[in-house]
PDB file of C-alpha atoms and ligand atoms in Angstrom:
ATOM      1  CA  MET A   1      32.632 167.118  54.885  1.00 85.00           C
ATOM      2  CA  CYS A   2      36.578 167.422  55.324  1.00 94.00           C
ATOM      3  CA  ASN A   3      38.504 164.444  57.011  1.00 97.00           C
ATOM      4  CA  ILE A   4      41.813 165.449  57.094  1.00 98.00           C
ATOM      5  CA  LEU A   5      45.347 163.384  57.718  1.00 98.00           C
ATOM      6  CA  ILE A   6      47.914 165.942  58.722  1.00 98.00           C
ATOM      7  CA  LEU A   7      51.638 163.986  58.793  1.00 98.00           C
ATOM      8  CA  GLY A   8      52.819 165.888  61.849  1.00 96.00           C
ATOM      9  CA  GLY A   9      55.975 165.559  64.472  1.00 92.00           C
ATOM     10  CA  THR A  10      56.611 169.486  64.181  1.00 91.00           C
ATOM     11  CA  THR A  11      55.450 173.005  65.731  1.00 89.00           C
ATOM     12  CA  GLU A  12      53.607 173.420  62.455  1.00 93.00           C
ATOM     13  CA  ALA A  13      51.563 170.166  62.604  1.00 96.00           C
ATOM     14  CA  SER A  14      50.677 170.797  66.095  1.00 95.00           C
ATOM     15  CA  ALA A  15      49.849 174.336  65.136  1.00 95.00           C
ATOM     16  CA  LEU A  16      47.204 172.962  62.290  1.00 97.00           C
ATOM     17  CA  ALA A  17      45.518 170.468  64.722  1.00 98.00           C
ATOM     18  CA  SER A  18      44.956 173.082  67.380  1.00 98.00           C
ATOM     19  CA  ALA A  19      43.203 175.721  64.395  1.00 97.00           C
ATOM     20  CA  LEU A  20      41.056 172.568  63.034  1.00 97.00           C
ATOM     21  CA  ALA A  21      39.991 171.353  66.525  1.00 97.00           C
ATOM     22  CA  LYS A  22      38.963 174.667  66.846  1.00 97.00           C
ATOM     23  CA  ARG A  23      37.087 175.004  64.174  1.00 95.00           C
ATOM     24  CA  GLY A  24      35.605 171.581  64.489  1.00 95.00           C
ATOM     25  CA  VAL A  25      36.688 169.875  61.480  1.00 96.00           C
ATOM     26  CA  ARG A  26      37.751 166.459  61.296  1.00 97.00           C
ATOM     27  CA  ALA A  27      41.168 165.506  61.327  1.00 98.00           C
ATOM     28  CA  THR A  28      43.845 162.805  62.338  1.00 98.00           C
ATOM     29  CA  LEU A  29      47.504 163.602  63.183  1.00 98.00           C
ATOM     30  CA  SER A  30      50.021 160.990  62.348  1.00 98.00           C
ATOM     31  CA  TYR A  31      53.368 160.524  64.264  1.00 97.00           C
ATOM     32  CA  ALA A  32      55.953 158.438  63.070  1.00 96.00           C
ATOM     33  CA  GLY A  33      56.843 157.460  66.464  1.00 93.00           C
ATOM     34  CA  ARG A  34      60.326 158.777  67.098  1.00 88.00           C
ATOM     35  CA  VAL A  35      59.515 160.787  70.329  1.00 85.00           C
ATOM     36  CA  ALA A  36      58.740 158.718  73.492  1.00 83.00           C
ATOM     37  CA  ASN A  37      56.010 160.661  74.565  1.00 84.00           C
ATOM     38  CA  PRO A  38      54.544 163.213  71.834  1.00 86.00           C
ATOM     39  CA  LYS A  39      52.902 166.309  72.854  1.00 84.00           C
ATOM     40  CA  PRO A  40      49.297 165.783  73.704  1.00 90.00           C
ATOM     41  CA  GLN A  41      47.025 167.102  70.561  1.00 96.00           C
ATOM     42  CA  PRO A  42      43.633 168.076  70.607  1.00 97.00           C
ATOM     43  CA  VAL A  43      42.355 165.879  67.594  1.00 98.00           C
ATOM     44  CA  PRO A  44      43.203 162.007  67.177  1.00 97.00           C
ATOM     45  CA  THR A  45      46.386 160.527  66.518  1.00 97.00           C
ATOM     46  CA  ARG A  46      47.995 157.714  64.838  1.00 97.00           C
ATOM     47  CA  ILE A  47      51.542 156.475  65.551  1.00 96.00           C
ATOM     48  CA  GLY A  48      54.217 154.356  63.116  1.00 97.00           C
ATOM     49  CA  GLY A  49      54.626 154.174  59.397  1.00 98.00           C
ATOM     50  CA  PHE A  50      52.498 153.349  57.118  1.00 98.00           C
ATOM     51  CA  GLY A  51      54.390 150.926  54.653  1.00 98.00           C
ATOM     52  CA  GLY A  52      55.307 153.228  52.135  1.00 98.00           C
ATOM     53  CA  VAL A  53      53.608 154.976  48.726  1.00 98.00           C
ATOM     54  CA  GLN A  54      51.349 151.512  49.144  1.00 98.00           C
ATOM     55  CA  GLY A  55      50.770 151.588  52.486  1.00 98.00           C
ATOM     56  CA  LEU A  56      49.659 155.224  52.319  1.00 98.00           C
ATOM     57  CA  ASP A  57      47.608 154.924  49.576  1.00 98.00           C
ATOM     58  CA  ARG A  58      45.718 152.025  51.658  1.00 98.00           C
ATOM     59  CA  TYR A  59      45.415 153.947  54.466  1.00 98.00           C
ATOM     60  CA  LEU A  60      43.939 157.351  52.682  1.00 98.00           C
ATOM     61  CA  ARG A  61      41.521 155.224  50.934  1.00 98.00           C
ATOM     62  CA  ALA A  62      40.568 152.861  53.884  1.00 98.00           C
ATOM     63  CA  HIS A  63      40.052 155.954  56.181  1.00 98.00           C
ATOM     64  CA  ALA A  64      38.535 158.026  53.481  1.00 98.00           C
ATOM     65  CA  VAL A  65      40.487 160.629  53.673  1.00 98.00           C
ATOM     66  CA  THR A  66      39.700 164.192  51.804  1.00 98.00           C
ATOM     67  CA  HIS A  67      42.958 166.163  52.214  1.00 98.00           C
ATOM     68  CA  LEU A  68      46.181 165.344  53.135  1.00 98.00           C
ATOM     69  CA  ILE A  69      48.593 168.164  54.979  1.00 98.00           C
ATOM     70  CA  ASP A  70      52.467 167.275  55.017  1.00 98.00           C
ATOM     71  CA  ALA A  71      53.593 168.829  57.880  1.00 98.00           C
ATOM     72  CA  THR A  72      56.428 167.192  58.416  1.00 97.00           C
ATOM     73  CA  HIS A  73      60.235 168.521  59.100  1.00 95.00           C
ATOM     74  CA  PRO A  74      61.798 169.927  56.467  1.00 95.00           C
ATOM     75  CA  PHE A  75      64.671 167.104  56.217  1.00 95.00           C
ATOM     76  CA  ALA A  76      61.419 163.941  56.598  1.00 96.00           C
ATOM     77  CA  ALA A  77      62.361 163.977  52.577  1.00 96.00           C
ATOM     78  CA  ARG A  78      61.386 160.272  52.373  1.00 97.00           C
ATOM     79  CA  MET A  79      57.960 160.876  53.807  1.00 98.00           C
ATOM     80  CA  SER A  80      57.283 164.268  51.862  1.00 98.00           C
ATOM     81  CA  ALA A  81      58.074 161.965  48.641  1.00 98.00           C
ATOM     82  CA  ASN A  82      55.790 159.397  49.767  1.00 98.00           C
ATOM     83  CA  ALA A  83      52.657 161.716  50.764  1.00 98.00           C
ATOM     84  CA  ILE A  84      53.396 162.959  46.836  1.00 98.00           C
ATOM     85  CA  ALA A  85      53.065 160.012  45.571  1.00 98.00           C
ATOM     86  CA  ALA A  86      50.024 158.081  47.559  1.00 98.00           C
ATOM     87  CA  GLY A  87      48.234 161.518  47.581  1.00 98.00           C
ATOM     88  CA  ARG A  88      48.257 161.621  43.966  1.00 98.00           C
ATOM     89  CA  ALA A  89      47.751 157.675  43.550  1.00 98.00           C
ATOM     90  CA  ALA A  90      44.472 158.145  45.951  1.00 98.00           C
ATOM     91  CA  GLY A  91      42.976 160.924  44.327  1.00 98.00           C
ATOM     92  CA  VAL A  92      43.619 163.111  47.100  1.00 98.00           C
ATOM     93  CA  PRO A  93      44.241 166.622  47.383  1.00 98.00           C
ATOM     94  CA  THR A  94      47.813 167.356  48.987  1.00 98.00           C
ATOM     95  CA  ILE A  95      49.494 169.965  49.904  1.00 98.00           C
ATOM     96  CA  ALA A  96      53.046 170.343  52.272  1.00 98.00           C
ATOM     97  CA  LEU A  97      53.041 172.665  54.935  1.00 98.00           C
ATOM     98  CA  THR A  98      56.486 173.884  55.325  1.00 96.00           C
ATOM     99  CA  ARG A  99      58.822 176.814  56.946  1.00 93.00           C
ATOM    100  CA  PRO A 100      61.027 178.963  54.354  1.00 93.00           C
ATOM    101  CA  ALA A 101      64.801 177.977  54.778  1.00 95.00           C
ATOM    102  CA  TRP A 102      66.938 180.369  57.188  1.00 96.00           C
ATOM    103  CA  ALA A 103      68.688 182.547  55.371  1.00 96.00           C
ATOM    104  CA  PRO A 104      71.995 184.399  56.833  1.00 95.00           C
ATOM    105  CA  VAL A 105      71.520 187.965  58.282  1.00 95.00           C
ATOM    106  CA  ALA A 106      74.888 190.400  59.298  1.00 96.00           C
ATOM    107  CA  GLY A 107      76.900 189.000  61.584  1.00 96.00           C
ATOM    108  CA  ASP A 108      76.792 185.131  60.818  1.00 97.00           C
ATOM    109  CA  ASN A 109      78.973 183.233  59.971  1.00 98.00           C
ATOM    110  CA  TRP A 110      77.593 180.113  58.161  1.00 98.00           C
ATOM    111  CA  ARG A 111      79.449 177.361  55.865  1.00 98.00           C
ATOM    112  CA  LEU A 112      76.242 175.717  53.668  1.00 97.00           C
ATOM    113  CA  VAL A 113      76.805 172.143  52.970  1.00 98.00           C
ATOM    114  CA  ALA A 114      75.094 169.795  50.918  1.00 97.00           C
ATOM    115  CA  ASP A 115      74.363 167.315  53.144  1.00 96.00           C
ATOM    116  CA  ILE A 116      75.456 164.991  56.567  1.00 96.00           C
ATOM    117  CA  GLU A 117      78.720 163.667  54.819  1.00 97.00           C
ATOM    118  CA  ALA A 118      79.610 167.470  53.794  1.00 98.00           C
ATOM    119  CA  ALA A 119      79.236 168.584  57.495  1.00 98.00           C
ATOM    120  CA  VAL A 120      81.023 165.246  58.707  1.00 98.00           C
ATOM    121  CA  ALA A 121      83.919 166.504  55.968  1.00 98.00           C
ATOM    122  CA  ALA A 122      84.021 170.161  57.219  1.00 98.00           C
ATOM    123  CA  LEU A 123      84.717 168.767  60.698  1.00 98.00           C
ATOM    124  CA  THR A 124      88.265 167.949  59.883  1.00 98.00           C
ATOM    125  CA  GLY A 125      90.764 169.263  61.615  1.00 98.00           C
ATOM    126  CA  PRO A 126      91.864 169.777  65.214  1.00 98.00           C
ATOM    127  CA  ALA A 127      89.978 168.928  68.329  1.00 98.00           C
ATOM    128  CA  GLN A 128      87.260 171.196  69.229  1.00 98.00           C
ATOM    129  CA  ARG A 129      83.940 171.699  70.663  1.00 98.00           C
ATOM    130  CA  VAL A 130      81.084 170.989  68.943  1.00 98.00           C
ATOM    131  CA  MET A 131      77.549 171.171  69.356  1.00 98.00           C
ATOM    132  CA  LEU A 132      75.722 168.401  66.828  1.00 97.00           C
ATOM    133  CA  ALA A 133      72.103 170.223  66.822  1.00 95.00           C
ATOM    134  CA  LEU A 134      70.925 167.289  64.926  1.00 90.00           C
ATOM    135  CA  GLY A 135      68.656 165.044  66.553  1.00 84.00           C
ATOM    136  CA  ARG A 136      70.064 161.594  67.495  1.00 88.00           C
ATOM    137  CA  MET A 137      69.404 159.718  64.071  1.00 87.00           C
ATOM    138  CA  HIS A 138      72.545 160.988  62.528  1.00 91.00           C
ATOM    139  CA  VAL A 139      75.125 160.829  65.203  1.00 94.00           C
ATOM    140  CA  ALA A 140      76.801 158.112  64.513  1.00 94.00           C
ATOM    141  CA  ALA A 141      78.341 159.521  61.416  1.00 96.00           C
ATOM    142  CA  PHE A 142      80.454 162.353  63.074  1.00 98.00           C
ATOM    143  CA  ALA A 143      82.383 159.221  64.455  1.00 97.00           C
ATOM    144  CA  ALA A 144      84.507 159.833  61.542  1.00 97.00           C
ATOM    145  CA  GLN A 145      85.399 163.071  63.289  1.00 98.00           C
ATOM    146  CA  SER A 146      86.008 161.054  66.488  1.00 97.00           C
ATOM    147  CA  GLN A 147      88.529 163.758  67.970  1.00 98.00           C
ATOM    148  CA  HIS A 148      86.156 166.527  68.432  1.00 98.00           C
ATOM    149  CA  GLN A 149      84.214 166.483  72.115  1.00 98.00           C
ATOM    150  CA  TYR A 150      80.557 166.851  71.037  1.00 98.00           C
ATOM    151  CA  LEU A 151      77.569 168.404  72.897  1.00 98.00           C
ATOM    152  CA  LEU A 152      74.821 166.581  71.794  1.00 97.00           C
ATOM    153  CA  ARG A 153      70.716 167.882  72.547  1.00 95.00           C
ATOM    154  CA  PHE A 154      68.211 164.797  72.266  1.00 93.00           C
ATOM    155  CA  VAL A 155      64.477 165.095  73.132  1.00 89.00           C
ATOM    156  CA  ASP A 156      64.608 161.555  74.901  1.00 90.00           C
ATOM    157  CA  ALA A 157      67.337 159.625  76.729  1.00 92.00           C
ATOM    158  CA  PRO A 158      68.745 157.617  74.440  1.00 91.00           C
ATOM    159  CA  THR A 159      68.318 153.549  74.718  1.00 91.00           C
ATOM    160  CA  THR A 160      72.083 152.902  73.600  1.00 92.00           C
ATOM    161  CA  ALA A 161      74.758 155.685  74.114  1.00 92.00           C
ATOM    162  CA  PRO A 162      75.887 157.725  71.129  1.00 94.00           C
ATOM    163  CA  MET A 163      78.672 156.631  69.745  1.00 91.00           C
ATOM    164  CA  LEU A 164      81.054 159.316  69.861  1.00 96.00           C
ATOM    165  CA  PRO A 165      83.870 158.705  72.066  1.00 94.00           C
ATOM    166  CA  HIS A 166      83.870 161.974  73.972  1.00 97.00           C
ATOM    167  CA  HIS A 167      80.383 163.946  73.960  1.00 97.00           C
ATOM    168  CA  THR A 168      78.123 165.675  76.647  1.00 97.00           C
ATOM    169  CA  LEU A 169      74.532 164.486  76.292  1.00 96.00           C
ATOM    170  CA  VAL A 170      71.697 167.102  76.954  1.00 96.00           C
ATOM    171  CA  ILE A 171      67.858 165.669  77.235  1.00 94.00           C
ATOM    172  CA  ASP A 172      65.942 168.833  76.515  1.00 92.00           C
ATOM    173  CA  ARG A 173      62.722 169.711  73.989  1.00 86.00           C
ATOM    174  CA  GLY A 174      62.562 172.685  72.270  1.00 81.00           C
ATOM    175  CA  PRO A 175      61.184 175.040  71.476  1.00 82.00           C
ATOM    176  CA  PHE A 176      64.534 177.080  72.917  1.00 90.00           C
ATOM    177  CA  GLY A 177      65.092 180.375  74.010  1.00 94.00           C
ATOM    178  CA  VAL A 178      67.929 182.458  72.822  1.00 96.00           C
ATOM    179  CA  GLU A 179      69.026 183.395  76.601  1.00 96.00           C
ATOM    180  CA  ASP A 180      68.931 179.732  76.968  1.00 96.00           C
ATOM    181  CA  ASP A 181      70.978 178.715  74.314  1.00 97.00           C
ATOM    182  CA  VAL A 182      73.966 181.389  74.423  1.00 98.00           C
ATOM    183  CA  ARG A 183      74.449 179.825  78.391  1.00 97.00           C
ATOM    184  CA  LEU A 184      74.114 176.477  76.885  1.00 97.00           C
ATOM    185  CA  LEU A 185      77.224 177.365  74.495  1.00 98.00           C
ATOM    186  CA  GLN A 186      78.884 179.533  76.433  1.00 98.00           C
ATOM    187  CA  HIS A 187      78.609 176.774  79.512  1.00 98.00           C
ATOM    188  CA  HIS A 188      80.127 173.713  77.062  1.00 98.00           C
ATOM    189  CA  ALA A 189      83.080 176.417  75.400  1.00 98.00           C
ATOM    190  CA  ILE A 190      81.434 175.247  72.167  1.00 98.00           C
ATOM    191  CA  GLN A 191      83.615 176.760  68.964  1.00 98.00           C
ATOM    192  CA  THR A 192      81.491 175.471  66.012  1.00 98.00           C
ATOM    193  CA  ILE A 193      77.689 174.354  65.687  1.00 98.00           C
ATOM    194  CA  VAL A 194      76.140 171.950  63.014  1.00 98.00           C
ATOM    195  CA  CYS A 195      72.410 172.007  62.215  1.00 97.00           C
ATOM    196  CA  LYS A 196      70.041 171.212  59.708  1.00 97.00           C
ATOM    197  CA  ASN A 197      68.438 174.166  57.450  1.00 97.00           C
ATOM    198  CA  ALA A 198      65.259 173.355  59.270  1.00 93.00           C
ATOM    199  CA  GLY A 199      63.783 177.272  59.072  1.00 93.00           C
ATOM    200  CA  GLY A 200      61.107 178.460  61.647  1.00 87.00           C
ATOM    201  CA  ILE A 201      60.792 179.710  64.693  1.00 82.00           C
ATOM    202  CA  GLY A 202      61.406 176.851  67.407  1.00 78.00           C
ATOM    203  CA  ALA A 203      65.169 176.104  66.627  1.00 87.00           C
ATOM    204  CA  GLN A 204      66.167 179.247  65.271  1.00 93.00           C
ATOM    205  CA  ALA A 205      67.314 180.511  68.803  1.00 96.00           C
ATOM    206  CA  LYS A 206      71.154 178.824  68.481  1.00 96.00           C
ATOM    207  CA  LEU A 207      71.555 180.431  65.538  1.00 97.00           C
ATOM    208  CA  VAL A 208      70.925 183.882  66.853  1.00 97.00           C
ATOM    209  CA  ALA A 209      73.132 182.445  69.953  1.00 98.00           C
ATOM    210  CA  ALA A 210      75.837 181.535  67.402  1.00 98.00           C
ATOM    211  CA  ARG A 211      75.756 185.235  66.133  1.00 98.00           C
ATOM    212  CA  ARG A 212      76.016 187.128  69.575  1.00 97.00           C
ATOM    213  CA  LEU A 213      78.888 184.980  70.316  1.00 98.00           C
ATOM    214  CA  GLY A 214      80.572 185.122  67.107  1.00 97.00           C
ATOM    215  CA  LEU A 215      80.701 181.092  66.122  1.00 98.00           C
ATOM    216  CA  PRO A 216      81.100 179.515  63.041  1.00 98.00           C
ATOM    217  CA  VAL A 217      77.867 177.502  62.142  1.00 98.00           C
ATOM    218  CA  ILE A 218      78.134 174.445  59.688  1.00 98.00           C
ATOM    219  CA  LEU A 219      74.465 174.545  58.221  1.00 98.00           C
ATOM    220  CA  ILE A 220      73.238 171.508  55.890  1.00 98.00           C
ATOM    221  CA  ASP A 221      71.308 171.968  53.380  1.00 97.00           C
ATOM    222  CA  ARG A 222      67.925 170.806  52.684  1.00 96.00           C
ATOM    223  CA  PRO A 223      67.369 167.607  50.938  1.00 95.00           C
ATOM    224  CA  ALA A 224      65.712 168.031  47.396  1.00 94.00           C
ATOM    225  CA  LEU A 225      61.995 166.870  47.010  1.00 95.00           C
ATOM    226  CA  PRO A 226      60.040 166.550  44.036  1.00 95.00           C
ATOM    227  CA  PRO A 227      57.627 169.259  42.930  1.00 95.00           C
ATOM    228  CA  ARG A 228      54.437 169.596  44.906  1.00 96.00           C
ATOM    229  CA  ASP A 229      52.799 172.439  46.383  1.00 96.00           C
ATOM    230  CA  GLU A 230      53.833 173.968  49.318  1.00 96.00           C
ATOM    231  CA  VAL A 231      52.071 176.619  51.764  1.00 97.00           C
ATOM    232  CA  HIS A 232      54.015 178.531  54.968  1.00 95.00           C
ATOM    233  CA  GLY A 233      51.288 179.194  57.625  1.00 94.00           C
ATOM    234  CA  VAL A 234      48.302 177.550  59.000  1.00 96.00           C
ATOM    235  CA  ASP A 235      45.475 180.448  57.328  1.00 96.00           C
ATOM    236  CA  ALA A 236      47.127 179.668  53.703  1.00 97.00           C
ATOM    237  CA  VAL A 237      45.964 176.114  54.837  1.00 97.00           C
ATOM    238  CA  PHE A 238      42.552 177.123  55.535  1.00 96.00           C
ATOM    239  CA  ARG A 239      42.394 179.182  51.992  1.00 96.00           C
ATOM    240  CA  TRP A 240      43.369 175.917  50.731  1.00 96.00           C
ATOM    241  CA  LEU A 241      40.621 173.817  51.891  1.00 95.00           C
ATOM    242  CA  ASN A 242      38.029 176.685  51.147  1.00 89.00           C
ATOM    243  CA  HIS A 243      39.428 176.620  47.890  1.00 77.00           C
ATOM    244  CA  ASP A 244      38.878 172.934  47.327  1.00 65.00           C
ATOM    245  CA  ALA A 245      35.472 173.249  49.150  1.00 60.00           C
ATOM    246  CA  ASP A 246      34.531 176.026  45.975  1.00 57.00           C
ATOM    247  CA  ARG A 247      35.415 173.839  43.539  1.00 53.00           C
ATOM    248  CA  GLY A 248      33.197 170.749  45.367  1.00 44.00           C
ATOM    249  CA  VAL A 249      36.292 168.998  46.193  1.00 43.00           C
TER     250      VAL A 249
HETATM  251  P1  NAP B 301      61.724 160.231  56.905  1.00 61.85           P
HETATM  252  O1  NAP B 301      63.022 159.763  56.728  1.00 61.85           O
HETATM  253  O2  NAP B 301      61.184 161.088  55.719  1.00 61.85           O
HETATM  254  O3  NAP B 301      60.581 159.050  56.770  1.00 61.85           O
HETATM  255  C1  NAP B 301      61.586 157.752  57.297  1.00 61.85           C
HETATM  256  C2  NAP B 301      59.771 157.004  57.108  1.00 61.85           C
HETATM  257  O4  NAP B 301      59.121 157.201  58.648  1.00 61.85           O
HETATM  258  C3  NAP B 301      58.697 157.253  56.256  1.00 61.85           C
HETATM  259  O5  NAP B 301      58.665 156.763  55.259  1.00 61.85           O
HETATM  260  C4  NAP B 301      57.440 156.684  57.602  1.00 61.85           C
HETATM  261  O6  NAP B 301      57.500 155.339  57.415  1.00 61.85           O
HETATM  262  C5  NAP B 301      57.922 157.061  58.384  1.00 61.85           C
HETATM  263  N1  NAP B 301      57.306 158.723  59.025  1.00 61.85           N
HETATM  264  C6  NAP B 301      58.073 159.641  59.041  1.00 61.85           C
HETATM  265  N2  NAP B 301      57.020 160.627  59.201  1.00 61.85           N
HETATM  266  C7  NAP B 301      55.908 159.959  59.546  1.00 61.85           C
HETATM  267  C8  NAP B 301      54.267 160.402  59.908  1.00 61.85           C
HETATM  268  N3  NAP B 301      54.602 162.282  60.475  1.00 61.85           N
HETATM  269  N4  NAP B 301      53.505 159.468  60.464  1.00 61.85           N
HETATM  270  C9  NAP B 301      53.718 158.438  59.955  1.00 61.85           C
HETATM  271  N5  NAP B 301      55.149 157.778  59.615  1.00 61.85           N
HETATM  272  C10 NAP B 301      55.999 158.700  59.388  1.00 61.85           C
HETATM  273  O7  NAP B 301      61.359 161.327  58.067  1.00 61.85           O
HETATM  274  P2  NAP B 301      62.652 161.154  59.123  1.00 61.85           P
HETATM  275  O8  NAP B 301      63.752 162.118  58.637  1.00 61.85           O
HETATM  276  O9  NAP B 301      62.747 159.971  59.950  1.00 61.85           O
HETATM  277  O10 NAP B 301      61.441 161.709  60.389  1.00 61.85           O
HETATM  278  C11 NAP B 301      60.372 161.100  60.957  1.00 61.85           C
HETATM  279  C12 NAP B 301      59.338 162.135  61.752  1.00 61.85           C
HETATM  280  O11 NAP B 301      60.185 163.252  62.643  1.00 61.85           O
HETATM  281  C13 NAP B 301      58.658 163.127  60.841  1.00 61.85           C
HETATM  282  O12 NAP B 301      57.256 162.841  61.776  1.00 61.85           O
HETATM  283  C14 NAP B 301      59.320 164.370  60.908  1.00 61.85           C
HETATM  284  O13 NAP B 301      58.495 165.623  60.799  1.00 61.85           O
HETATM  285  C15 NAP B 301      59.773 164.749  62.299  1.00 61.85           C
HETATM  286  N6  NAP B 301      60.947 165.090  62.802  1.00 61.85           N
HETATM  287  C16 NAP B 301      61.940 164.781  61.824  1.00 61.85           C
HETATM  288  C17 NAP B 301      63.073 165.646  62.005  1.00 61.85           C
HETATM  289  C18 NAP B 301      64.238 165.688  61.094  1.00 61.85           C
HETATM  290  O14 NAP B 301      65.043 166.048  60.997  1.00 61.85           O
HETATM  291  N7  NAP B 301      64.184 164.698  59.891  1.00 61.85           N
HETATM  292  C19 NAP B 301      63.245 166.762  62.973  1.00 61.85           C
HETATM  293  C20 NAP B 301      62.460 167.101  63.475  1.00 61.85           C
HETATM  294  C21 NAP B 301      61.660 166.347  63.269  1.00 61.85           C
HETATM  295  P3  NAP B 301      56.766 154.316  56.002  1.00 61.85           P
HETATM  296  O15 NAP B 301      57.210 154.458  54.828  1.00 61.85           O
HETATM  297  O16 NAP B 301      56.562 153.311  56.637  1.00 61.85           O
HETATM  298  O17 NAP B 301      55.330 155.514  55.587  1.00 61.85           O
END
């Protein structure tokens, strides 16, 4: 019988948890604990780090996990690397449920950069109004370009104020709509957007809104990961699970 551990924190992880619950498949969804009130789930949840590769290896063995599904965000590189290593160490079949990266279409004005540091460097120049659509973890790095007026959008109100001298903070949780994002960008007279190439639908609205308004986007590329098996949808996860069952795993 399956006993699945989903590494979550994404729309895809929640969709998978719902699909597994609907089919009566035993599963636990794991959160890092970054968000104060995570979305209620139809499967049991656990919260907090495992303690590196060794901790996750121990968890997989102690809870007799049969399948590990890494449905973390494409920028959660440490957790994803740990999942590959711990799955291998514990002999637990492991797969990543992820989303294809966004690709530009006609009308997009994207500048592709390798990482956060490169995004910060790309903002060198006169003061402008910049939306940082990055979550709260990387905001401090932009203090190096303190001339800009920043618009920040966080899921939770921060306990300490962001370290940017000129900023406006909006507390809101996605998925966001295109019309809402067009209004937000216009209301704050945004001139440039900085975001990660997360892929998927939930966070795409800001890019469509930027295209509509003719705004430039500084798009941060995904971090590199060790080779791994990946699928792009819940159905593909079920095919993988069934394939494993056929092999008697
Ligand atoms: P990270 O840098 O790859 O992970 C740092 C550490 O956090 C991991 O080593 C692990 O601790 C713990 N961790 C991460 N995801 C976990 C999970 N699902 N369950 C239990 N522990 C987890 O990850 P991150 O970029 O900080 O992202 C943290 C969470 O936020 C992830 O669940 C991710 O899906 C979600 N998220 C991230 C982003 C982003 O842009 N990075 C955006 C949206 C959502 P131990 O080593 O102690 O096990």
